[in-house]
PDB file of C-alpha atoms and ligand atoms in Angstrom:
ATOM      1  CA  UNK B   1     -88.889  59.653 103.890  1.00 41.00           C
ATOM      2  CA  UNK B   2     -86.280  56.996 104.839  1.00 47.00           C
ATOM      3  CA  UNK B   3     -83.132  58.827 105.808  1.00 52.00           C
ATOM      4  CA  UNK B   4     -81.923  59.398 102.285  1.00 67.00           C
ATOM      5  CA  UNK B   5     -82.993  62.827 102.003  1.00 60.00           C
ATOM      6  CA  UNK B   6     -84.466  64.532  98.820  1.00 57.00           C
ATOM      7  CA  UNK B   7     -87.879  62.785  98.712  1.00 65.00           C
ATOM      8  CA  UNK B   8     -90.810  65.025  98.927  1.00 62.00           C
ATOM      9  CA  UNK B   9     -88.728  68.228  99.751  1.00 56.00           C
ATOM     10  CA  UNK B  10     -91.733  70.187  99.845  1.00 57.00           C
ATOM     11  CA  UNK B  11     -93.674  67.875 102.121  1.00 56.00           C
ATOM     12  CA  UNK B  12     -96.006  65.124 101.878  1.00 66.00           C
ATOM     13  CA  UNK B  13     -97.895  64.873  98.405  1.00 72.00           C
ATOM     14  CA  UNK B  14    -101.045  62.322  98.825  1.00 72.00           C
ATOM     15  CA  UNK B  15    -100.873  59.930  96.249  1.00 76.00           C
ATOM     16  CA  UNK B  16    -104.444  59.892  95.791  1.00 73.00           C
ATOM     17  CA  UNK B  17    -104.275  63.618  94.411  1.00 87.00           C
ATOM     18  CA  UNK B  18    -101.898  62.362  91.616  1.00 94.00           C
ATOM     19  CA  UNK B  19    -103.414  62.050  88.018  1.00 95.00           C
ATOM     20  CA  UNK B  20    -104.926  58.463  87.223  1.00 95.00           C
ATOM     21  CA  UNK B  21    -101.962  57.625  84.988  1.00 97.00           C
ATOM     22  CA  UNK B  22     -99.159  58.003  87.859  1.00 97.00           C
ATOM     23  CA  UNK B  23     -96.917  55.108  87.944  1.00 97.00           C
ATOM     24  CA  UNK B  24     -97.651  54.732  91.435  1.00 97.00           C
ATOM     25  CA  UNK B  25     -96.534  51.555  93.352  1.00 96.00           C
ATOM     26  CA  UNK B  26     -99.839  49.760  93.626  1.00 95.00           C
ATOM     27  CA  UNK B  27    -100.486  50.194  89.823  1.00 96.00           C
ATOM     28  CA  UNK B  28     -96.970  49.455  88.742  1.00 97.00           C
ATOM     29  CA  UNK B  29     -96.192  46.256  90.820  1.00 96.00           C
ATOM     30  CA  UNK B  30     -98.430  43.767  89.011  1.00 95.00           C
ATOM     31  CA  UNK B  31     -96.789  45.352  85.932  1.00 95.00           C
ATOM     32  CA  UNK B  32     -93.258  44.274  87.079  1.00 94.00           C
ATOM     33  CA  UNK B  33     -93.557  40.384  86.719  1.00 84.00           C
ATOM     34  CA  UNK B  34     -90.021  38.994  87.182  1.00 80.00           C
ATOM     35  CA  UNK B  35     -86.964  39.871  85.208  1.00 94.00           C
ATOM     36  CA  UNK B  36     -84.404  42.711  86.457  1.00 97.00           C
ATOM     37  CA  UNK B  37     -87.019  45.190  87.231  1.00 97.00           C
ATOM     38  CA  UNK B  38     -88.981  43.394  90.330  1.00 95.00           C
ATOM     39  CA  UNK B  39     -91.699  44.823  92.652  1.00 95.00           C
ATOM     40  CA  UNK B  40     -89.553  44.786  95.596  1.00 95.00           C
ATOM     41  CA  UNK B  41     -86.832  47.123  93.849  1.00 96.00           C
ATOM     42  CA  UNK B  42     -89.652  49.745  92.771  1.00 98.00           C
ATOM     43  CA  UNK B  43     -89.586  53.172  94.461  1.00 98.00           C
ATOM     44  CA  UNK B  44     -92.172  56.055  93.256  1.00 97.00           C
ATOM     45  CA  UNK B  45     -92.258  59.603  95.136  1.00 97.00           C
ATOM     46  CA  UNK B  46     -94.902  62.168  94.065  1.00 97.00           C
ATOM     47  CA  UNK B  47     -91.912  64.725  94.428  1.00 97.00           C
ATOM     48  CA  UNK B  48     -88.343  64.306  94.205  1.00 97.00           C
ATOM     49  CA  UNK B  49     -85.314  66.666  93.654  1.00 98.00           C
ATOM     50  CA  UNK B  50     -84.036  64.165  90.949  1.00 98.00           C
ATOM     51  CA  UNK B  51     -84.602  60.466  90.554  1.00 98.00           C
ATOM     52  CA  UNK B  52     -80.918  60.291  89.327  1.00 98.00           C
ATOM     53  CA  UNK B  53     -79.566  61.715  92.729  1.00 98.00           C
ATOM     54  CA  UNK B  54     -82.113  59.573  94.644  1.00 98.00           C
ATOM     55  CA  UNK B  55     -81.155  56.230  92.701  1.00 98.00           C
ATOM     56  CA  UNK B  56     -77.336  57.181  93.397  1.00 98.00           C
ATOM     57  CA  UNK B  57     -78.068  57.725  97.162  1.00 98.00           C
ATOM     58  CA  UNK B  58     -79.723  54.335  96.974  1.00 98.00           C
ATOM     59  CA  UNK B  59     -76.957  52.623  94.729  1.00 97.00           C
ATOM     60  CA  UNK B  60     -74.424  53.974  97.563  1.00 96.00           C
ATOM     61  CA  UNK B  61     -76.421  52.354 100.241  1.00 97.00           C
ATOM     62  CA  UNK B  62     -76.252  48.914  98.398  1.00 96.00           C
ATOM     63  CA  UNK B  63     -79.708  48.789  96.504  1.00 97.00           C
ATOM     64  CA  UNK B  64     -79.448  45.928  94.167  1.00 97.00           C
ATOM     65  CA  UNK B  65     -79.226  46.266  90.443  1.00 98.00           C
ATOM     66  CA  UNK B  66     -82.667  46.610  88.890  1.00 98.00           C
ATOM     67  CA  UNK B  67     -83.593  49.191  91.376  1.00 98.00           C
ATOM     68  CA  UNK B  68     -86.111  51.664  89.699  1.00 98.00           C
ATOM     69  CA  UNK B  69     -86.923  55.152  91.030  1.00 98.00           C
ATOM     70  CA  UNK B  70     -89.677  57.262  89.447  1.00 98.00           C
ATOM     71  CA  UNK B  71     -91.032  60.628  90.453  1.00 98.00           C
ATOM     72  CA  UNK B  72     -94.286  62.477  89.435  1.00 98.00           C
ATOM     73  CA  UNK B  73     -92.302  65.652  89.798  1.00 97.00           C
ATOM     74  CA  UNK B  74     -88.661  66.782  89.944  1.00 98.00           C
ATOM     75  CA  UNK B  75     -87.651  69.863  91.429  1.00 98.00           C
ATOM     76  CA  UNK B  76     -84.009  70.003  90.454  1.00 98.00           C
ATOM     77  CA  UNK B  77     -84.088  67.424  87.379  1.00 98.00           C
ATOM     78  CA  UNK B  78     -80.757  67.197  85.521  1.00 98.00           C
ATOM     79  CA  UNK B  79     -79.772  67.199  82.085  1.00 97.00           C
ATOM     80  CA  UNK B  80     -76.713  66.303  80.204  1.00 93.00           C
ATOM     81  CA  UNK B  81     -73.661  68.839  80.280  1.00 88.00           C
ATOM     82  CA  UNK B  82     -74.896  70.417  83.672  1.00 90.00           C
ATOM     83  CA  UNK B  83     -78.433  71.455  82.030  1.00 94.00           C
ATOM     84  CA  UNK B  84     -81.624  71.179  83.872  1.00 96.00           C
ATOM     85  CA  UNK B  85     -84.672  69.241  82.738  1.00 98.00           C
ATOM     86  CA  UNK B  86     -87.883  70.653  83.212  1.00 97.00           C
ATOM     87  CA  UNK B  87     -90.151  67.890  85.237  1.00 98.00           C
ATOM     88  CA  UNK B  88     -93.765  69.369  85.937  1.00 97.00           C
ATOM     89  CA  UNK B  89     -96.048  67.110  87.590  1.00 97.00           C
ATOM     90  CA  UNK B  90     -98.799  64.864  86.100  1.00 97.00           C
ATOM     91  CA  UNK B  91     -97.620  64.823  82.739  1.00 97.00           C
ATOM     92  CA  UNK B  92     -94.281  63.206  81.953  1.00 98.00           C
ATOM     93  CA  UNK B  93     -92.031  60.460  82.857  1.00 98.00           C
ATOM     94  CA  UNK B  94     -88.987  60.669  84.959  1.00 98.00           C
ATOM     95  CA  UNK B  95     -87.186  57.514  85.571  1.00 98.00           C
ATOM     96  CA  UNK B  96     -83.677  56.341  86.973  1.00 98.00           C
ATOM     97  CA  UNK B  97     -82.622  52.841  87.285  1.00 98.00           C
ATOM     98  CA  UNK B  98     -79.711  51.052  89.088  1.00 98.00           C
ATOM     99  CA  UNK B  99     -77.512  48.960  87.053  1.00 98.00           C
ATOM    100  CA  UNK B 100     -74.215  46.914  88.041  1.00 97.00           C
ATOM    101  CA  UNK B 101     -72.642  45.781  84.940  1.00 96.00           C
ATOM    102  CA  UNK B 102     -69.154  44.096  84.699  1.00 92.00           C
ATOM    103  CA  UNK B 103     -67.759  46.377  82.559  1.00 92.00           C
ATOM    104  CA  UNK B 104     -64.984  49.128  82.278  1.00 90.00           C
ATOM    105  CA  UNK B 105     -65.931  52.454  83.221  1.00 91.00           C
ATOM    106  CA  UNK B 106     -64.404  54.032  79.952  1.00 90.00           C
ATOM    107  CA  UNK B 107     -67.365  52.285  78.163  1.00 92.00           C
ATOM    108  CA  UNK B 108     -70.203  53.303  80.265  1.00 93.00           C
ATOM    109  CA  UNK B 109     -71.638  55.650  77.594  1.00 93.00           C
ATOM    110  CA  UNK B 110     -72.761  52.559  75.869  1.00 96.00           C
ATOM    111  CA  UNK B 111     -75.645  52.405  78.560  1.00 97.00           C
ATOM    112  CA  UNK B 112     -76.852  55.593  77.081  1.00 97.00           C
ATOM    113  CA  UNK B 113     -76.941  54.269  73.725  1.00 97.00           C
ATOM    114  CA  UNK B 114     -78.652  51.045  75.037  1.00 98.00           C
ATOM    115  CA  UNK B 115     -81.175  53.332  76.916  1.00 98.00           C
ATOM    116  CA  UNK B 116     -82.128  54.995  73.539  1.00 98.00           C
ATOM    117  CA  UNK B 117     -82.696  51.734  71.849  1.00 98.00           C
ATOM    118  CA  UNK B 118     -85.092  50.694  74.739  1.00 98.00           C
ATOM    119  CA  UNK B 119     -86.891  53.828  74.541  1.00 98.00           C
ATOM    120  CA  UNK B 120     -87.145  53.676  70.680  1.00 98.00           C
ATOM    121  CA  UNK B 121     -88.855  50.320  70.853  1.00 98.00           C
ATOM    122  CA  UNK B 122     -91.005  51.257  73.975  1.00 98.00           C
ATOM    123  CA  UNK B 123     -92.155  54.267  71.710  1.00 98.00           C
ATOM    124  CA  UNK B 124     -92.523  52.072  68.541  1.00 98.00           C
ATOM    125  CA  UNK B 125     -94.853  49.492  70.244  1.00 98.00           C
ATOM    126  CA  UNK B 126     -97.414  52.303  71.665  1.00 98.00           C
ATOM    127  CA  UNK B 127    -100.992  51.866  70.723  1.00 95.00           C
ATOM    128  CA  UNK B 128    -103.966  54.269  71.222  1.00 95.00           C
ATOM    129  CA  UNK B 129    -107.320  52.683  71.543  1.00 93.00           C
ATOM    130  CA  UNK B 130    -106.129  49.437  70.730  1.00 94.00           C
ATOM    131  CA  UNK B 131    -104.482  50.162  67.660  1.00 96.00           C
ATOM    132  CA  UNK B 132    -100.946  50.790  67.077  1.00 95.00           C
ATOM    133  CA  UNK B 133     -99.915  54.186  67.060  1.00 95.00           C
ATOM    134  CA  UNK B 134     -97.239  54.011  64.431  1.00 95.00           C
ATOM    135  CA  UNK B 135     -95.014  56.412  66.189  1.00 96.00           C
ATOM    136  CA  UNK B 136     -91.467  56.925  64.129  1.00 96.00           C
ATOM    137  CA  UNK B 137     -88.843  57.476  66.669  1.00 98.00           C
ATOM    138  CA  UNK B 138     -85.323  58.425  65.708  1.00 97.00           C
ATOM    139  CA  UNK B 139     -82.293  58.119  68.038  1.00 97.00           C
ATOM    140  CA  UNK B 140     -79.876  61.246  67.827  1.00 96.00           C
ATOM    141  CA  UNK B 141     -76.447  60.672  69.206  1.00 95.00           C
ATOM    142  CA  UNK B 142     -75.635  60.482  72.024  1.00 94.00           C
ATOM    143  CA  UNK B 143     -78.876  60.529  74.043  1.00 95.00           C
ATOM    144  CA  UNK B 144     -81.922  61.938  72.444  1.00 97.00           C
ATOM    145  CA  UNK B 145     -84.678  60.212  71.090  1.00 98.00           C
ATOM    146  CA  UNK B 146     -86.690  62.522  68.320  1.00 97.00           C
ATOM    147  CA  UNK B 147     -89.892  62.389  66.954  1.00 97.00           C
ATOM    148  CA  UNK B 148     -90.766  64.251  63.797  1.00 96.00           C
ATOM    149  CA  UNK B 149     -87.455  65.841  64.515  1.00 94.00           C
ATOM    150  CA  UNK B 150     -88.235  67.070  67.759  1.00 96.00           C
ATOM    151  CA  UNK B 151     -86.776  65.994  71.278  1.00 97.00           C
ATOM    152  CA  UNK B 152     -89.472  63.354  73.204  1.00 98.00           C
ATOM    153  CA  UNK B 153     -86.809  61.884  75.541  1.00 98.00           C
ATOM    154  CA  UNK B 154     -83.586  61.960  76.936  1.00 98.00           C
ATOM    155  CA  UNK B 155     -81.110  59.976  78.754  1.00 98.00           C
ATOM    156  CA  UNK B 156     -78.590  61.082  81.535  1.00 98.00           C
ATOM    157  CA  UNK B 157     -76.058  58.262  82.589  1.00 97.00           C
ATOM    158  CA  UNK B 158     -73.738  58.994  85.955  1.00 96.00           C
ATOM    159  CA  UNK B 159     -71.667  56.295  87.341  1.00 95.00           C
ATOM    160  CA  UNK B 160     -69.522  55.812  90.468  1.00 94.00           C
ATOM    161  CA  UNK B 161     -66.334  53.533  89.737  1.00 91.00           C
ATOM    162  CA  UNK B 162     -64.864  50.981  92.287  1.00 81.00           C
ATOM    163  CA  UNK B 163     -61.337  50.642  92.147  1.00 69.00           C
ATOM    164  CA  UNK B 164     -58.645  53.134  93.002  1.00 66.00           C
ATOM    165  CA  UNK B 165     -57.701  53.537  89.134  1.00 70.00           C
ATOM    166  CA  UNK B 166     -61.322  54.085  88.473  1.00 68.00           C
ATOM    167  CA  UNK B 167     -61.498  51.355  85.995  1.00 85.00           C
ATOM    168  CA  UNK B 168     -64.380  49.521  87.012  1.00 88.00           C
ATOM    169  CA  UNK B 169     -68.067  50.322  87.591  1.00 92.00           C
ATOM    170  CA  UNK B 170     -69.325  50.218  90.954  1.00 93.00           C
ATOM    171  CA  UNK B 171     -72.753  51.195  89.966  1.00 96.00           C
ATOM    172  CA  UNK B 172     -74.567  53.258  86.920  1.00 97.00           C
ATOM    173  CA  UNK B 173     -77.651  55.447  87.155  1.00 98.00           C
ATOM    174  CA  UNK B 174     -79.250  55.280  84.036  1.00 98.00           C
ATOM    175  CA  UNK B 175     -81.613  58.362  84.009  1.00 98.00           C
ATOM    176  CA  UNK B 176     -84.757  58.929  81.516  1.00 98.00           C
ATOM    177  CA  UNK B 177     -87.080  61.651  81.200  1.00 98.00           C
ATOM    178  CA  UNK B 178     -89.926  61.159  78.442  1.00 98.00           C
ATOM    179  CA  UNK B 179     -92.315  64.122  77.375  1.00 98.00           C
ATOM    180  CA  UNK B 180     -95.425  61.602  77.541  1.00 98.00           C
ATOM    181  CA  UNK B 181     -98.253  64.070  77.923  1.00 98.00           C
ATOM    182  CA  UNK B 182     -97.133  67.511  77.958  1.00 96.00           C
ATOM    183  CA  UNK B 183     -98.723  70.147  75.628  1.00 96.00           C
ATOM    184  CA  UNK B 184     -96.465  72.529  74.150  1.00 95.00           C
ATOM    185  CA  UNK B 185     -97.035  75.263  76.580  1.00 95.00           C
ATOM    186  CA  UNK B 186     -95.821  72.993  79.266  1.00 96.00           C
ATOM    187  CA  UNK B 187     -92.390  73.310  77.647  1.00 96.00           C
ATOM    188  CA  UNK B 188     -89.916  76.074  79.046  1.00 94.00           C
ATOM    189  CA  UNK B 189     -90.148  78.720  76.228  1.00 95.00           C
ATOM    190  CA  UNK B 190     -86.726  78.323  74.846  1.00 92.00           C
ATOM    191  CA  UNK B 191     -87.322  74.629  74.069  1.00 94.00           C
ATOM    192  CA  UNK B 192     -91.084  75.181  72.527  1.00 92.00           C
ATOM    193  CA  UNK B 193     -89.639  74.710  68.890  1.00 92.00           C
ATOM    194  CA  UNK B 194     -87.343  71.713  69.699  1.00 94.00           C
ATOM    195  CA  UNK B 195     -89.440  69.448  72.369  1.00 97.00           C
ATOM    196  CA  UNK B 196     -92.442  67.612  71.669  1.00 98.00           C
ATOM    197  CA  UNK B 197     -94.490  64.860  73.413  1.00 98.00           C
ATOM    198  CA  UNK B 198     -95.629  61.327  72.550  1.00 98.00           C
ATOM    199  CA  UNK B 199     -99.252  62.635  72.825  1.00 98.00           C
ATOM    200  CA  UNK B 200     -98.888  65.538  70.528  1.00 97.00           C
ATOM    201  CA  UNK B 201     -97.952  63.284  67.933  1.00 97.00           C
ATOM    202  CA  UNK B 202    -100.067  60.314  68.745  1.00 97.00           C
ATOM    203  CA  UNK B 203    -102.993  62.808  68.986  1.00 96.00           C
ATOM    204  CA  UNK B 204    -104.120  61.291  72.148  1.00 97.00           C
ATOM    205  CA  UNK B 205    -103.167  60.976  75.733  1.00 97.00           C
ATOM    206  CA  UNK B 206    -101.233  58.070  77.057  1.00 98.00           C
ATOM    207  CA  UNK B 207    -101.009  56.139  80.160  1.00 98.00           C
ATOM    208  CA  UNK B 208     -97.668  56.851  81.721  1.00 98.00           C
ATOM    209  CA  UNK B 209     -97.796  53.403  83.740  1.00 98.00           C
ATOM    210  CA  UNK B 210     -98.222  51.385  80.709  1.00 97.00           C
ATOM    211  CA  UNK B 211     -95.478  53.193  79.032  1.00 98.00           C
ATOM    212  CA  UNK B 212     -93.153  52.807  81.870  1.00 98.00           C
ATOM    213  CA  UNK B 213     -94.060  48.946  81.940  1.00 98.00           C
ATOM    214  CA  UNK B 214     -93.206  48.763  78.129  1.00 97.00           C
ATOM    215  CA  UNK B 215     -89.891  50.809  78.710  1.00 98.00           C
ATOM    216  CA  UNK B 216     -88.752  49.012  81.729  1.00 98.00           C
ATOM    217  CA  UNK B 217     -89.265  45.401  79.796  1.00 97.00           C
ATOM    218  CA  UNK B 218     -87.217  47.032  76.758  1.00 98.00           C
ATOM    219  CA  UNK B 219     -84.249  47.959  79.111  1.00 98.00           C
ATOM    220  CA  UNK B 220     -84.490  44.567  80.545  1.00 98.00           C
ATOM    221  CA  UNK B 221     -84.382  42.921  77.331  1.00 98.00           C
ATOM    222  CA  UNK B 222     -81.531  44.849  75.810  1.00 98.00           C
ATOM    223  CA  UNK B 223     -79.570  44.768  78.839  1.00 98.00           C
ATOM    224  CA  UNK B 224     -79.629  41.288  78.979  1.00 97.00           C
ATOM    225  CA  UNK B 225     -78.520  40.841  75.260  1.00 97.00           C
ATOM    226  CA  UNK B 226     -75.617  43.685  76.011  1.00 97.00           C
ATOM    227  CA  UNK B 227     -74.386  41.620  79.204  1.00 97.00           C
ATOM    228  CA  UNK B 228     -74.655  38.403  77.064  1.00 97.00           C
ATOM    229  CA  UNK B 229     -73.490  39.490  73.452  1.00 97.00           C
ATOM    230  CA  UNK B 230     -71.387  43.000  74.278  1.00 96.00           C
ATOM    231  CA  UNK B 231     -72.008  45.881  72.350  1.00 96.00           C
ATOM    232  CA  UNK B 232     -71.998  44.697  68.788  1.00 96.00           C
ATOM    233  CA  UNK B 233     -75.570  43.806  68.509  1.00 97.00           C
ATOM    234  CA  UNK B 234     -76.563  46.859  70.428  1.00 97.00           C
ATOM    235  CA  UNK B 235     -74.751  49.043  68.000  1.00 97.00           C
ATOM    236  CA  UNK B 236     -76.161  47.475  64.994  1.00 96.00           C
ATOM    237  CA  UNK B 237     -79.614  48.073  66.614  1.00 97.00           C
ATOM    238  CA  UNK B 238     -78.903  51.886  67.649  1.00 97.00           C
ATOM    239  CA  UNK B 239     -77.868  52.521  64.141  1.00 96.00           C
ATOM    240  CA  UNK B 240     -81.193  50.948  62.619  1.00 95.00           C
ATOM    241  CA  UNK B 241     -83.108  53.260  65.132  1.00 96.00           C
ATOM    242  CA  UNK B 242     -81.067  56.236  63.871  1.00 94.00           C
ATOM    243  CA  UNK B 243     -81.045  58.452  60.589  1.00 83.00           C
ATOM    244  CA  UNK B 244     -77.674  59.980  61.612  1.00 91.00           C
ATOM    245  CA  UNK B 245     -75.138  58.281  59.305  1.00 91.00           C
ATOM    246  CA  UNK B 246     -74.710  59.924  56.110  1.00 93.00           C
ATOM    247  CA  UNK B 247     -76.319  63.196  57.395  1.00 94.00           C
ATOM    248  CA  UNK B 248     -74.552  66.613  57.600  1.00 96.00           C
ATOM    249  CA  UNK B 249     -74.022  67.793  61.078  1.00 96.00           C
ATOM    250  CA  UNK B 250     -72.453  70.443  63.382  1.00 96.00           C
ATOM    251  CA  UNK B 251     -70.370  69.358  66.301  1.00 96.00           C
ATOM    252  CA  UNK B 252     -70.392  71.234  69.331  1.00 94.00           C
ATOM    253  CA  UNK B 253     -67.496  70.239  71.922  1.00 92.00           C
ATOM    254  CA  UNK B 254     -66.168  72.025  74.902  1.00 86.00           C
ATOM    255  CA  UNK B 255     -63.019  72.934  72.818  1.00 89.00           C
ATOM    256  CA  UNK B 256     -64.342  73.457  69.494  1.00 92.00           C
ATOM    257  CA  UNK B 257     -67.222  73.499  67.005  1.00 94.00           C
ATOM    258  CA  UNK B 258     -66.965  71.983  63.591  1.00 95.00           C
ATOM    259  CA  UNK B 259     -69.180  70.927  60.616  1.00 96.00           C
ATOM    260  CA  UNK B 260     -68.852  67.580  58.680  1.00 97.00           C
ATOM    261  CA  UNK B 261     -70.762  64.330  57.583  1.00 97.00           C
ATOM    262  CA  UNK B 262     -71.586  61.556  60.136  1.00 96.00           C
ATOM    263  CA  UNK B 263     -70.185  58.665  59.223  1.00 95.00           C
ATOM    264  CA  UNK B 264     -70.741  55.781  61.584  1.00 93.00           C
ATOM    265  CA  UNK B 265     -70.711  54.774  65.296  1.00 95.00           C
ATOM    266  CA  UNK B 266     -67.142  52.965  66.301  1.00 93.00           C
ATOM    267  CA  UNK B 267     -67.154  50.012  68.052  1.00 91.00           C
ATOM    268  CA  UNK B 268     -67.071  51.560  71.512  1.00 92.00           C
ATOM    269  CA  UNK B 269     -70.071  53.708  70.601  1.00 94.00           C
ATOM    270  CA  UNK B 270     -68.291  56.760  69.912  1.00 95.00           C
ATOM    271  CA  UNK B 271     -69.555  59.042  66.652  1.00 96.00           C
ATOM    272  CA  UNK B 272     -67.226  59.212  63.713  1.00 96.00           C
ATOM    273  CA  UNK B 273     -67.441  62.646  61.906  1.00 97.00           C
ATOM    274  CA  UNK B 274     -65.790  63.226  58.383  1.00 97.00           C
ATOM    275  CA  UNK B 275     -64.857  67.271  58.265  1.00 95.00           C
ATOM    276  CA  UNK B 276     -64.966  68.724  54.955  1.00 90.00           C
ATOM    277  CA  UNK B 277     -60.998  68.375  54.530  1.00 93.00           C
ATOM    278  CA  UNK B 278     -61.415  64.499  54.623  1.00 94.00           C
ATOM    279  CA  UNK B 279     -60.055  64.172  58.164  1.00 95.00           C
ATOM    280  CA  UNK B 280     -62.069  61.775  60.368  1.00 96.00           C
ATOM    281  CA  UNK B 281     -62.936  62.922  64.058  1.00 95.00           C
ATOM    282  CA  UNK B 282     -63.802  60.574  66.906  1.00 95.00           C
ATOM    283  CA  UNK B 283     -66.478  62.262  68.967  1.00 95.00           C
ATOM    284  CA  UNK B 284     -66.414  61.191  72.565  1.00 92.00           C
ATOM    285  CA  UNK B 285     -68.848  63.683  74.177  1.00 89.00           C
ATOM    286  CA  UNK B 286     -70.558  66.869  73.011  1.00 89.00           C
ATOM    287  CA  UNK B 287     -73.752  67.880  71.102  1.00 92.00           C
ATOM    288  CA  UNK B 288     -74.682  66.989  67.629  1.00 95.00           C
ATOM    289  CA  UNK B 289     -76.781  69.647  65.454  1.00 94.00           C
ATOM    290  CA  UNK B 290     -78.699  68.379  62.608  1.00 91.00           C
ATOM    291  CA  UNK B 291     -79.671  70.702  59.503  1.00 87.00           C
ATOM    292  CA  UNK B 292     -82.188  73.354  60.697  1.00 81.00           C
ATOM    293  CA  UNK B 293     -81.077  72.886  64.552  1.00 81.00           C
ATOM    294  CA  UNK B 294     -79.546  75.958  66.228  1.00 75.00           C
TER     295      UNK B 294
HETATM  296  C1  BTN U 301     -80.642  65.208  78.479  1.00 95.77           C
HETATM  297  O1  BTN U 301     -81.517  65.112  77.542  1.00 95.77           O
HETATM  298  O2  BTN U 301     -80.111  66.121  78.845  1.00 95.77           O
HETATM  299  C2  BTN U 301     -80.795  64.025  79.513  1.00 95.77           C
HETATM  300  C3  BTN U 301     -82.145  64.264  80.312  1.00 95.77           C
HETATM  301  C4  BTN U 301     -82.581  63.443  81.510  1.00 95.77           C
HETATM  302  C5  BTN U 301     -83.638  63.774  82.261  1.00 95.77           C
HETATM  303  C6  BTN U 301     -83.747  62.448  83.399  1.00 95.77           C
HETATM  304  S1  BTN U 301     -85.524  63.052  84.169  1.00 95.77           S
HETATM  305  C7  BTN U 301     -84.927  61.502  85.109  1.00 95.77           C
HETATM  306  C8  BTN U 301     -83.863  61.320  85.627  1.00 95.77           C
HETATM  307  N1  BTN U 301     -83.365  62.425  86.759  1.00 95.77           N
HETATM  308  C9  BTN U 301     -82.776  63.408  86.465  1.00 95.77           C
HETATM  309  O3  BTN U 301     -82.399  64.468  87.339  1.00 95.77           O
HETATM  310  N2  BTN U 301     -82.322  63.451  85.097  1.00 95.77           N
HETATM  311  C10 BTN U 301     -82.864  62.296  84.643  1.00 95.77           C
END
């Protein structure tokens, strides 16, 4: 514990009692060779309430951009729209990174799309026994990564702004949960038809540390590109990793539900949906349901 609270809420868990692929610091540090996510900014905990919450505390205390918080298990993992994120020990990946981009707060959702692109590339690059695993990830707006039409990973972006008028970002926490090795029975019952793990599709257990190293490398790559060239290349890559455009969709908003056809991502990263009456609606935040999804 370092005074921030929330680490190991149920007492000390010895790191040597963790599964061999746990991304503990001694394993990860040699894999973090320069770039944004450096060894001296890596924080691993056997148990946290939420890596997003802990990373936000670190950021408020001045943690540098590129700080990484990982837990083997979360007791209060958070999902989008106030949902919880099931986070059992020893199976999956729960990671949050601190970013301090010079951008408008209203564009922060673009970082969710960025994390999705990084995830898609990290999953596509996976190998099993030295051979490409040939997984075919697909992005679903705004924050899901799918394999075989089921959710394999999700992104939760939370931010703090710095001016009185909340225009600029002080820090953003990009939290990523990946179902790496969880078997179907490890998911909450309500999610068993809609969630899947990398290992189930690859038909082989995967090493969480190696996957995390690949994911951080992709985040570094795409964040660098975003800071240099803006959202346009990222938008194009997001669309290349998604089959959403052209699909019939149902949209669930806080205020209404409607059906239509996904048409595009606009220049800000919002989803454009054409309703049956031809009206084009710009979806800023909400749930997208594909055919067959409930
Ligand atoms: C979603 O799909 O609803 C987003 C899920 C994000 C879960 C991750 S796990 C690591 C980080 N810490 C949290 O509490 N949540 C995110």
